XYZ file of C-alpha atoms in Angstrom:
571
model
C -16.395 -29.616 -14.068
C -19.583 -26.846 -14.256
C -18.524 -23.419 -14.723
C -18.489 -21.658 -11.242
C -21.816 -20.123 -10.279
C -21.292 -16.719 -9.319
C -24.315 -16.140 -8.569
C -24.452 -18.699 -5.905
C -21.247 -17.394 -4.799
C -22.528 -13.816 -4.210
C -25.348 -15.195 -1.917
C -22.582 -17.562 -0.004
C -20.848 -14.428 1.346
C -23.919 -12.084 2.564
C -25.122 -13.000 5.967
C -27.483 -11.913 8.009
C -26.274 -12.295 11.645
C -22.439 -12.191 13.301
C -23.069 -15.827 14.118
C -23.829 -16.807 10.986
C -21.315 -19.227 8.567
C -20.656 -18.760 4.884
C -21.060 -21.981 2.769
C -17.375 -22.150 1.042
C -18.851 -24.699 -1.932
C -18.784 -21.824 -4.958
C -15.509 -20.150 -3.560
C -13.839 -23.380 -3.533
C -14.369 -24.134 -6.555
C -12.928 -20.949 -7.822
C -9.634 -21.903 -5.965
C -10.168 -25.350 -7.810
C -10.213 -24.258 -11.223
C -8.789 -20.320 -11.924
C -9.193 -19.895 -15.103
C -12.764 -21.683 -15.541
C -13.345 -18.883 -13.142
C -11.776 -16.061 -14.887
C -13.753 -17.127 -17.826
C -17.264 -17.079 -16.351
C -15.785 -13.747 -14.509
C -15.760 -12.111 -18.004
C -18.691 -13.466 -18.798
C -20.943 -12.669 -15.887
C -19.233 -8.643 -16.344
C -20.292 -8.501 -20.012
C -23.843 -9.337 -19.398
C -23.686 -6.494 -16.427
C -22.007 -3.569 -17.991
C -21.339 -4.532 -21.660
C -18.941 -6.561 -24.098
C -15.254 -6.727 -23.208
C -12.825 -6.995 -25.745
C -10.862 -8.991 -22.960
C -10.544 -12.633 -23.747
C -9.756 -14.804 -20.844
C -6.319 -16.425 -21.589
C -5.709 -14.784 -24.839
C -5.508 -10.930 -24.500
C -6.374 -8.090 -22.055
C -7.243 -5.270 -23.113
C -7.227 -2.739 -19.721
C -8.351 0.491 -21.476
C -10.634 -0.434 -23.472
C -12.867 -2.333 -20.922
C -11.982 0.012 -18.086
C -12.227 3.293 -19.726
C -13.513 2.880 -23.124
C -16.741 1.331 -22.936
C -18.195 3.713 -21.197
C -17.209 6.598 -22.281
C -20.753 6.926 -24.236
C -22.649 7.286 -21.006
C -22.497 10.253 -18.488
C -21.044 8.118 -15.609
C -18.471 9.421 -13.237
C -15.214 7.917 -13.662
C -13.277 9.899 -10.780
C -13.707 12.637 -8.442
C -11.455 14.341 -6.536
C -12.238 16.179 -3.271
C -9.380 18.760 -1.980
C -9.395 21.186 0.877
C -9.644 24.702 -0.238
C -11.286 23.613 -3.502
C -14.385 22.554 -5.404
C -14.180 18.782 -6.368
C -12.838 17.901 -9.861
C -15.443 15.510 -11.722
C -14.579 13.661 -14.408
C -16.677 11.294 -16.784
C -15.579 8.301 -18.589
C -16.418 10.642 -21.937
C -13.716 13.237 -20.893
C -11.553 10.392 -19.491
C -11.373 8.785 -22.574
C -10.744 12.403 -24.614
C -8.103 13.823 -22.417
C -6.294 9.951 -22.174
C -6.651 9.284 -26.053
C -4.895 12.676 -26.883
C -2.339 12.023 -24.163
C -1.321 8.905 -25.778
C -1.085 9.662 -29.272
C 0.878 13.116 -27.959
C 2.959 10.373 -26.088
C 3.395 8.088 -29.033
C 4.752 11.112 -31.286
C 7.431 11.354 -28.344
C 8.165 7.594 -28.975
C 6.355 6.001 -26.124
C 6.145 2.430 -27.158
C 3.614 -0.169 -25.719
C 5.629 -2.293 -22.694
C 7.302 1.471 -21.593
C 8.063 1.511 -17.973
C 6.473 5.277 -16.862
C 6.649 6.081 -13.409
C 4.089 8.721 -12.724
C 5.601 10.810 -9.471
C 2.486 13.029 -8.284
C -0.523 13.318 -5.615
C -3.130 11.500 -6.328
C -5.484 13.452 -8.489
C -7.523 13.764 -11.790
C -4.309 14.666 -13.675
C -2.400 11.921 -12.782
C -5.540 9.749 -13.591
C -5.777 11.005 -17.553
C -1.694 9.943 -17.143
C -2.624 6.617 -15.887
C -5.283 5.875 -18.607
C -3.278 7.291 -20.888
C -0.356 4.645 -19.909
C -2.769 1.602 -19.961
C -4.180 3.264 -23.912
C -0.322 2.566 -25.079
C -0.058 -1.186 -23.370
C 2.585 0.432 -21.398
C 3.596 -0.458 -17.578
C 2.975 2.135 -15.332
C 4.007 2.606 -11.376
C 2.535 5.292 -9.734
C 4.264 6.985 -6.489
C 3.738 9.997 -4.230
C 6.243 12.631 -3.786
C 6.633 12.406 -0.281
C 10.815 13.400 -0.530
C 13.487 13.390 -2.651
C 15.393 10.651 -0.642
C 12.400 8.336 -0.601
C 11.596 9.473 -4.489
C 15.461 8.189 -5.755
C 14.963 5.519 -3.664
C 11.957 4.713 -5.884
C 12.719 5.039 -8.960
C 16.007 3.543 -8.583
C 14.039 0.148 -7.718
C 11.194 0.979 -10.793
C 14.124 1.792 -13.072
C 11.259 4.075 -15.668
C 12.225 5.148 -18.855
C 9.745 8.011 -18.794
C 8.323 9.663 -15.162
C 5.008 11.950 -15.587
C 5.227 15.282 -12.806
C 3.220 18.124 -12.449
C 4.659 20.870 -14.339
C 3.334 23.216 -11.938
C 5.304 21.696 -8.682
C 7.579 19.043 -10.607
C 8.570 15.941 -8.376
C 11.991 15.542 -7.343
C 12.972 12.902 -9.915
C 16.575 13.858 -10.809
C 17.848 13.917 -14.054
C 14.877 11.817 -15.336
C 12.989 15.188 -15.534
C 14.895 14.934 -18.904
C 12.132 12.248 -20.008
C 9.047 13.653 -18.368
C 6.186 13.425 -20.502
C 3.561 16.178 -20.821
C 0.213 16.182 -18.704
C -2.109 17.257 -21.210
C -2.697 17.480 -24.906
C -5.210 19.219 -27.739
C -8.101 16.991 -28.072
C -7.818 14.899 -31.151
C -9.669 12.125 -32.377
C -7.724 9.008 -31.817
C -6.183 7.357 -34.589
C -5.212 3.977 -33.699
C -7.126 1.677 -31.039
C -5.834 0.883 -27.158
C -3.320 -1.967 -27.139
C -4.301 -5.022 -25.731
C -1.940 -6.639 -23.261
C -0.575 -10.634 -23.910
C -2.342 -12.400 -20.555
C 1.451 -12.567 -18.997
C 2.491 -9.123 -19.859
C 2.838 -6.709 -17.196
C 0.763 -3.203 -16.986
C 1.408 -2.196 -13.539
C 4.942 -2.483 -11.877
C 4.390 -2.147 -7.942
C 6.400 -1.115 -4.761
C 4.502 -3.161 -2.852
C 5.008 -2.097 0.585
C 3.334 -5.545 1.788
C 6.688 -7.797 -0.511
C 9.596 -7.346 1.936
C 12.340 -6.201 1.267
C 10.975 -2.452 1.011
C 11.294 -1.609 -2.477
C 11.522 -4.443 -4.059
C 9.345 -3.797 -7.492
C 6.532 -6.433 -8.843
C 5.332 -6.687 -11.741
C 1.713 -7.418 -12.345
C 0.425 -9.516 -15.469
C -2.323 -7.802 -17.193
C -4.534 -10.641 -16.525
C -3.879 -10.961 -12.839
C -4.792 -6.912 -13.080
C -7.968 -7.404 -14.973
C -9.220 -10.234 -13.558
C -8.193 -9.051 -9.655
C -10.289 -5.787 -10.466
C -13.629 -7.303 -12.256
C -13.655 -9.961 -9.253
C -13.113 -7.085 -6.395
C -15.676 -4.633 -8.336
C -18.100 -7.779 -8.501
C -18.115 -9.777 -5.777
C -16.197 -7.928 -2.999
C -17.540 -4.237 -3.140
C -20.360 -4.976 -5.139
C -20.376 -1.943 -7.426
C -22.263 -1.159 -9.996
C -22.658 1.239 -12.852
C -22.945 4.747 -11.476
C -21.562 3.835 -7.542
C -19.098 5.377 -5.938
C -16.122 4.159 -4.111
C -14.248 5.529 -1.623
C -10.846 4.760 0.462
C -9.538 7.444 2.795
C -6.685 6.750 4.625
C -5.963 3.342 2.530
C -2.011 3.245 1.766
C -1.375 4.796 -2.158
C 1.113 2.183 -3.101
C -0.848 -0.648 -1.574
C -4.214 -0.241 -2.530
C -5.254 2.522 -4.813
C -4.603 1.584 -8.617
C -6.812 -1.722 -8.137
C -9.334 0.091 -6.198
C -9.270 2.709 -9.534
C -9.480 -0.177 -11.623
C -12.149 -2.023 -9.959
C -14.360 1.062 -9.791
C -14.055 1.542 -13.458
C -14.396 -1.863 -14.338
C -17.639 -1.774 -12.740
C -18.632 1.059 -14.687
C -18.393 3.201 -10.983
C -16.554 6.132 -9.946
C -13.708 6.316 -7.394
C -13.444 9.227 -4.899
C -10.397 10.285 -3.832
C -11.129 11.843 -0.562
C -7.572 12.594 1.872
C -8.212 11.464 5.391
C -6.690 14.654 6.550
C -9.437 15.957 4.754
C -12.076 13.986 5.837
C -10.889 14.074 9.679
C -10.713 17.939 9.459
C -14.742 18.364 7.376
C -16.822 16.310 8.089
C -18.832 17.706 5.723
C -16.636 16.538 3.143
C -18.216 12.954 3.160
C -21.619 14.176 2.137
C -20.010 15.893 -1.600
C -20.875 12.933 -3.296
C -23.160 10.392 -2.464
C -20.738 7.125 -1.652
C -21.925 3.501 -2.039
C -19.137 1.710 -0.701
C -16.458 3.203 2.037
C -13.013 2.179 3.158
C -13.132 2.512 7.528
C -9.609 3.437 8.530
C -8.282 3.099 11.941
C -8.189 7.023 12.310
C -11.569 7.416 10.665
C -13.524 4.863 13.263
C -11.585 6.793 16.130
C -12.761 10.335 14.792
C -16.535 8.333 14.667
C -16.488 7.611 18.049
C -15.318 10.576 19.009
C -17.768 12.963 17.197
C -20.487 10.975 15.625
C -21.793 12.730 12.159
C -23.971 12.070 9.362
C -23.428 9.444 7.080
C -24.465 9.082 3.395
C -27.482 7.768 2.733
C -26.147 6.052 -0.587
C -23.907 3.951 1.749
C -24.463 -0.071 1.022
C -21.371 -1.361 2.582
C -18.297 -0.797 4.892
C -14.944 -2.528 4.080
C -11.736 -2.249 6.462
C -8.242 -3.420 5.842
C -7.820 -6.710 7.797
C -3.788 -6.060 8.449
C -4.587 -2.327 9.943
C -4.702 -2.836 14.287
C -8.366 -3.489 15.045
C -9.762 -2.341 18.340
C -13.198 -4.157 18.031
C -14.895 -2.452 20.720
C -14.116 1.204 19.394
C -15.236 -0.022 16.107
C -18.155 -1.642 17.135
C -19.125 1.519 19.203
C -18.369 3.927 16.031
C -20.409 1.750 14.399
C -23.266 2.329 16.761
C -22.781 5.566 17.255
C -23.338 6.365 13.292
C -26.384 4.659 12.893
C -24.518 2.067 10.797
C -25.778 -1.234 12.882
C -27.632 -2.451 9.508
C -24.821 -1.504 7.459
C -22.496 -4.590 5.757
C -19.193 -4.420 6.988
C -16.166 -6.783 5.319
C -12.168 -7.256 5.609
C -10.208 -7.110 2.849
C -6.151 -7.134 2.077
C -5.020 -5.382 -0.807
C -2.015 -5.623 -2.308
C -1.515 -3.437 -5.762
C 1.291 -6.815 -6.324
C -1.069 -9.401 -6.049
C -3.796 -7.387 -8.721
C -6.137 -6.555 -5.844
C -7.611 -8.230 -3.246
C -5.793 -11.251 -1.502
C -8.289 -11.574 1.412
C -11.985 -10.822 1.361
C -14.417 -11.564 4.089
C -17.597 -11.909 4.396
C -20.647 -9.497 4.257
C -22.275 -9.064 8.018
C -24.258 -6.235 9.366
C -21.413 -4.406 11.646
C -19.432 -7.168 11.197
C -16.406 -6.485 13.023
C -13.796 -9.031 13.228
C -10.262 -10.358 12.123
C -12.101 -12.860 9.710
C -10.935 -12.726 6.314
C -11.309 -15.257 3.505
C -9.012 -15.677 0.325
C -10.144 -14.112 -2.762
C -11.731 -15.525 -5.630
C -9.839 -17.570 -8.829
C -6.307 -17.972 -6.994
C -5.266 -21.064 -5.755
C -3.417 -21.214 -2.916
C -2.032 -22.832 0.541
C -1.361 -22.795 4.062
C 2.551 -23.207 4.543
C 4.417 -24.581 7.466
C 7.509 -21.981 7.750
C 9.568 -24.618 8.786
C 9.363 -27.624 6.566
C 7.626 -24.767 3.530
C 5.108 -27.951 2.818
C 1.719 -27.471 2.925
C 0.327 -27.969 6.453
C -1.621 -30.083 7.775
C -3.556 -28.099 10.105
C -5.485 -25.303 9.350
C -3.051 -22.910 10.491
C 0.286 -21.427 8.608
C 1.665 -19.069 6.418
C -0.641 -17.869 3.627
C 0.778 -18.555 -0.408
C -0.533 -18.285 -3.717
C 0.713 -20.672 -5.357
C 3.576 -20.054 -7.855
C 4.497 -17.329 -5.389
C 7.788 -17.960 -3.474
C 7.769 -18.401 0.498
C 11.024 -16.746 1.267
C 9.402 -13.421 -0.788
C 5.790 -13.574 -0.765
C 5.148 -15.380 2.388
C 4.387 -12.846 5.324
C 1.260 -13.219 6.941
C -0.438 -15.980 9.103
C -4.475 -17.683 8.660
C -5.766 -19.498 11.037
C -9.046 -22.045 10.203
C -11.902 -20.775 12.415
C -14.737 -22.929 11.551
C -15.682 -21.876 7.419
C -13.595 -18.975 7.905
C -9.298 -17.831 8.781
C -8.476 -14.787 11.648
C -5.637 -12.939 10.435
C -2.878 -14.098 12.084
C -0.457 -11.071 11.772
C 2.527 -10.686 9.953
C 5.803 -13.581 10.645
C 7.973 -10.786 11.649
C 6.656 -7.878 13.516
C 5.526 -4.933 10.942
C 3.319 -1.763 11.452
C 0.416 -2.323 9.949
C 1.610 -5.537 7.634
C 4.149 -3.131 5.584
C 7.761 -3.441 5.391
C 9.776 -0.879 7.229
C 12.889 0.744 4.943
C 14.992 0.230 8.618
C 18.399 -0.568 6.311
C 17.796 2.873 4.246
C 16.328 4.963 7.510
C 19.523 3.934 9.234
C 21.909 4.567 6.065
C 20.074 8.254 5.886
C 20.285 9.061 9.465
C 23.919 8.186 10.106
C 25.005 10.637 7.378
C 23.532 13.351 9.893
C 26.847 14.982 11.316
C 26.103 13.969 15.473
C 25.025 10.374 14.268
C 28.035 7.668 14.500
C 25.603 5.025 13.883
C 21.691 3.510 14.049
C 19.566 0.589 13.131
C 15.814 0.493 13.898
C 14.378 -2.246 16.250
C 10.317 -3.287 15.553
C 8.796 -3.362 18.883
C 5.592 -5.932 19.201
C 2.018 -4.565 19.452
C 0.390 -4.489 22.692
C -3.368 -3.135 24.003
C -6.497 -2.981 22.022
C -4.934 -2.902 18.807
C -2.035 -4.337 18.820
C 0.157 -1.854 16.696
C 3.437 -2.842 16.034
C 5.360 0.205 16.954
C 9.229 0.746 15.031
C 11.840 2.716 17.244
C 14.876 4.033 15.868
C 18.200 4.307 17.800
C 20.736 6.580 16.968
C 24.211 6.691 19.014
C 26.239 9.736 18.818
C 29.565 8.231 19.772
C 30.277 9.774 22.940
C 29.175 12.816 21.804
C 26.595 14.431 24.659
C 22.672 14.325 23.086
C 21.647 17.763 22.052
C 17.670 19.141 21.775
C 18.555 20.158 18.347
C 19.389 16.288 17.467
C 15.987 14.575 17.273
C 14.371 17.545 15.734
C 16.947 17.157 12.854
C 15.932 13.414 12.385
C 12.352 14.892 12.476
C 13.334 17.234 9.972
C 14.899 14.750 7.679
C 11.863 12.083 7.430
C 9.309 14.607 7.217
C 11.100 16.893 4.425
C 13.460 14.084 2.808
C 11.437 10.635 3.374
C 8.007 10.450 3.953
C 5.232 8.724 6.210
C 6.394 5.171 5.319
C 9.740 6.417 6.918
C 8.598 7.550 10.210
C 9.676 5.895 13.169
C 6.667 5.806 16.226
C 9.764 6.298 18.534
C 13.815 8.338 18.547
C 16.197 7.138 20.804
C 19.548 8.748 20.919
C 22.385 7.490 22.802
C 25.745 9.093 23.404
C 27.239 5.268 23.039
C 29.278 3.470 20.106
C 27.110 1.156 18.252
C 28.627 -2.421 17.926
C 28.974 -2.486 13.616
C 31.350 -3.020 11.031
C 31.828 -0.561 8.140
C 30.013 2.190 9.787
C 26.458 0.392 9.652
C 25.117 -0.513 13.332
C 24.315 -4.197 14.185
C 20.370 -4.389 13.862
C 20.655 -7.631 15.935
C 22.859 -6.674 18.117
C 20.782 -3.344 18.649
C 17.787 -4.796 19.226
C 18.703 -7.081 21.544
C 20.065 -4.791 23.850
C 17.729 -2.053 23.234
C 14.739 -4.391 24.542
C 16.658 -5.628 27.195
C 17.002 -2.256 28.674
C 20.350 -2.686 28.306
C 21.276 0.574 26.194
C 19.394 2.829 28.682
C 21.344 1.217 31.619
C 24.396 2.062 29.826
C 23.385 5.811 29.100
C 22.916 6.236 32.573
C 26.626 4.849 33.868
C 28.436 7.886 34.652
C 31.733 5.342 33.958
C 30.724 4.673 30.384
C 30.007 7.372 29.446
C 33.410 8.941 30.467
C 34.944 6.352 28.490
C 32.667 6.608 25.461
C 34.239 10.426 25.498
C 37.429 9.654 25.670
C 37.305 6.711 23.009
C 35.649 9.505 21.138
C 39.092 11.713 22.100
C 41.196 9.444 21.284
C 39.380 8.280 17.941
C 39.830 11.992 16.758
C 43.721 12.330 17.156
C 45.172 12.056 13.938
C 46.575 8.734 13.393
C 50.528 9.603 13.445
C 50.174 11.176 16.506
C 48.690 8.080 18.208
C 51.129 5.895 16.723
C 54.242 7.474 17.696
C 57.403 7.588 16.114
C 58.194 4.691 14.205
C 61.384 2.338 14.817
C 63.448 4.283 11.696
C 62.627 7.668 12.824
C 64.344 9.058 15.964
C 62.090 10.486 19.079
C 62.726 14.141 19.739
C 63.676 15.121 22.986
């Protein structure tokens, strides 16, 4: 079989008009044959940026071709743009200084290539050296934001590190692991033994991938499934090269942004790490560097519309996440709006567990749509839910294979001529991520008014479609309070985090229908959609007897039994 032509497969994707088709014959054949396509892959990236010292199917070596060889030029490797502060720019060459004396300063602490770090801080140029650093050592690295110290344990209990990396200025809440946090920085030094190279199955990243239901549940990603993810997504999905910039505002941390790092350096580029608060707030923020290729959030295409501004004039390309809610005519209108009618515009899913990319569409001039197609080099198949065979059709549940359905299975394709529409998730889910409902519920009922909760998913409906997650909380005949819901407020935004949040607090002075003090989820949500909880809160009758189950419940339990049949009554 001849090598895949990547070439032809770059032209296959980039159309001209909305109406126009991709031919599928050079993807395909990546899907055929994986690793006669992660071979050319390296191949086609050494003749664009320089030799690798990866070899497909023997060793990967991340640092080295991510960081190291280009640390002679004067390329950006990451910039970070803050409110109330000048951006930080770094270069590969100080990249490569500040990460090679952070990992022989990490070394002399006995950091040992295959360590599991967790590094617990904002995302920033610091935690960037940290990251390199990690990949220098052939260690695996996770990388979360400190959104709460409930949501933090939670964490790292899944990610079980043996190190964590904080800033020692405003340390993380990481427990007694702030026993093993390693330092930020070091004295420059010249480095004394090369980056280790990573065995192709090896992991370097271990992800919470909020996309892998359960939430939490850690995967671990093989350094060649990293490597290969991010030269394919630098390559031939945002099309960097050396000296571009990437940007994703508004793109979920522990979803997307260590292979949009690593694809950006791959590719010789820079990434920008811009906040959407930020960017939502100045809009002169955008125009600090000049941006190639840009991430279009939901929020950001709203705030377009809205108040139309300038846009770079470096731009090439527009990418949105295919699993956020799409309302194609506000899009289409930002789009207009912006001058950005010319401008390429693609889908893409990201998943930091998969090594990048699992979907990537197309290339059309405002080319807004639910079309996606499935990455380069995996192989993979549409799954009946049912029978978990292949399908016939050209509809089902979307697998890489070697993945497992009950685990990895959670979104729907459906064939649309040479293209899939994303099909949404099999269970309803905001955005495509898991919701922590067990843990929300465990945290809230140890609030002192809660007797129980559970969290029901409510279906999207309107332009976009947003699956919205409400949270019931029942008070056990205990009359609602103001001061209640601002106290569940309080808790997910000091204690939890945004993945936390519920759209919706309902708080009923009923008993929840549970055993061992956890609500019924079922149970909950069928009634709660029904209407049948409200009806309930509103019945005078109940609720009298919810109090005095509630009396009763708090008379100690002697004194409800009676006197027993040895014990004489008094008179």
């Amino acid at each position: 079989m001849p090598a895949p032509d990547l070439v032809a497969l770059l032209r296959s994707l980039d159309l001209a008009r909305e109406d126009e088709t991709p031919d599928l014959t050079a993807l395909s054949a990546t899907w055929e044959d994986p690793p006669a396509f992660r071979r050319a892959l390296l191949s086609h990236s050494a003749q664009r940026t320089g030799p690798l010292r990866s070899v497909a199917g023997a060793a990967y070596d991340l640092y080295a071709d991510a960081v190291l060889r280009h640390a002679s030029s004067d390329r950006l490797a990451f910039v970070e743009i803050a409110p109330r502060a000048d951006p930080v720019r770094l270069r590969f060459s100080e990249l490569h200084a500040r990460a090679s004396a952070l990992a022989a300063a990490w070394s002399g602490l006995g950091v040992k290539p295959k360590a599991a770090i967790a590094i617990v801080m904002p995302a920033g140029a610091v935690g960037v050296v940290a990251f390199a650093a990690a990949l220098y050592l052939g260690a695996r690295v996770s990388w979360i934001l400190p959104c709460g110290d409930v949501a933090v344990a939670h964490a790292l209990k899944a990610l079980a590190p043996e190190h964590v990396v904080v800033d020692p200025r405003s340390p993380a809440p990481v427990g007694k692991l702030i026993e093993k946090a390693l330092p930020v920085s070091a004295p420059a030094r010249r480095p004394t033994a090369d980056p280790v190279a990573y065995p192709p199955k090896s992991p370097c990243i271990r992800a919470l991938s909020p996309l892998r239901g359960p939430f939490g549940r850690p995967v671990d990603v093989a350094a060649e499934t990293a490597l290969c993810g991010a030269l394919s997504d630098g390559m031939l999905g945002y099309r960097l090269s050396p000296g571009d910039r990437l940007s994703a505002p508004g793109f979920h941390h522990e979803q997307s942004f260590l292979p949009l790092l690593l694809s950006a350096w791959l590719s010789g580029a820079a990434f920008v790490q811009l906040p959407e608060e930020h960017l939502l707030s100045t809009p002169s923020a955008l125009s600090l560097e000049p941006i190639t290729v840009l991430g279009l959030s939901p929020a950001f295409a709203s705030s377009l519309r809205a108040a139309p501004r300038p846009m770079p004039s470096s731009l090439k390309a527009l990418f949105r996440s295919v699993c956020e809610p799409l309302d194609w005519l506000e899009v289409r209108d930002a789009l207009k709006k912006n001058d950005l009618g010319k401008v390429p515009v693609f889908n893409v899913l990201i998943d930091t567990a998969a090594g990048g990319t699992v979907l990537s569409g197309a290339r059309r001039p405002a080319g807004v749509s639910a079309k996606a197609l499935p990455s380069p080099g995996v192989a993979w198949d549409l799954v009946d839910a049912a029978t978990k065979k292949p399908t016939p059709g050209g509809a089902g549940v979307f697998l890489r294979r070697g993945d497992d359905l009950g685990e990895d299975g959670y979104f729907l394709l459906a064939r649309t001529g040479n293209e899939y529409l994303w099909g949404g998730t099999l269970e309803p889910r905001r955005s495509a991520r898991a919701f922590p409902g067990e843990a929300l519920s465990g945290e809230v009922n140890e609030l002192p008014f809660a007797q129980g909760a559970a969290v029901v998913p409510l279906a999207g409906a309107g332009p976009r479609g947003d699956t919205r997650i409400a949270l019931c909380v029942f008070t056990g005949g205990r009359a609602v309070e103001p001061g209640f819901a601002e106290a569940i407020a309080k808790l997910v935004r000091e204690r939890l985090g945004p993945d936390w949040r519920p759209d919706t607090v309902e708080i009923f002075s009923l008993f929840g229908r549970g055993k061992g003090g956890k609500t019924d989820a079922r149970w909950c949500s069928t009634n709660y959609l029904a209407g049948r909880l409200h009806a309930r809160e509103r019945d005078g009758a109940i609720r009298r007897l919810g109090e005095l189950r509630r009396g009763l419940s708090s008379i100690p339990a002697v004194v409800r039994a009676g006197p027993t049949a040895t014990e004489p009554s008094k008179p």
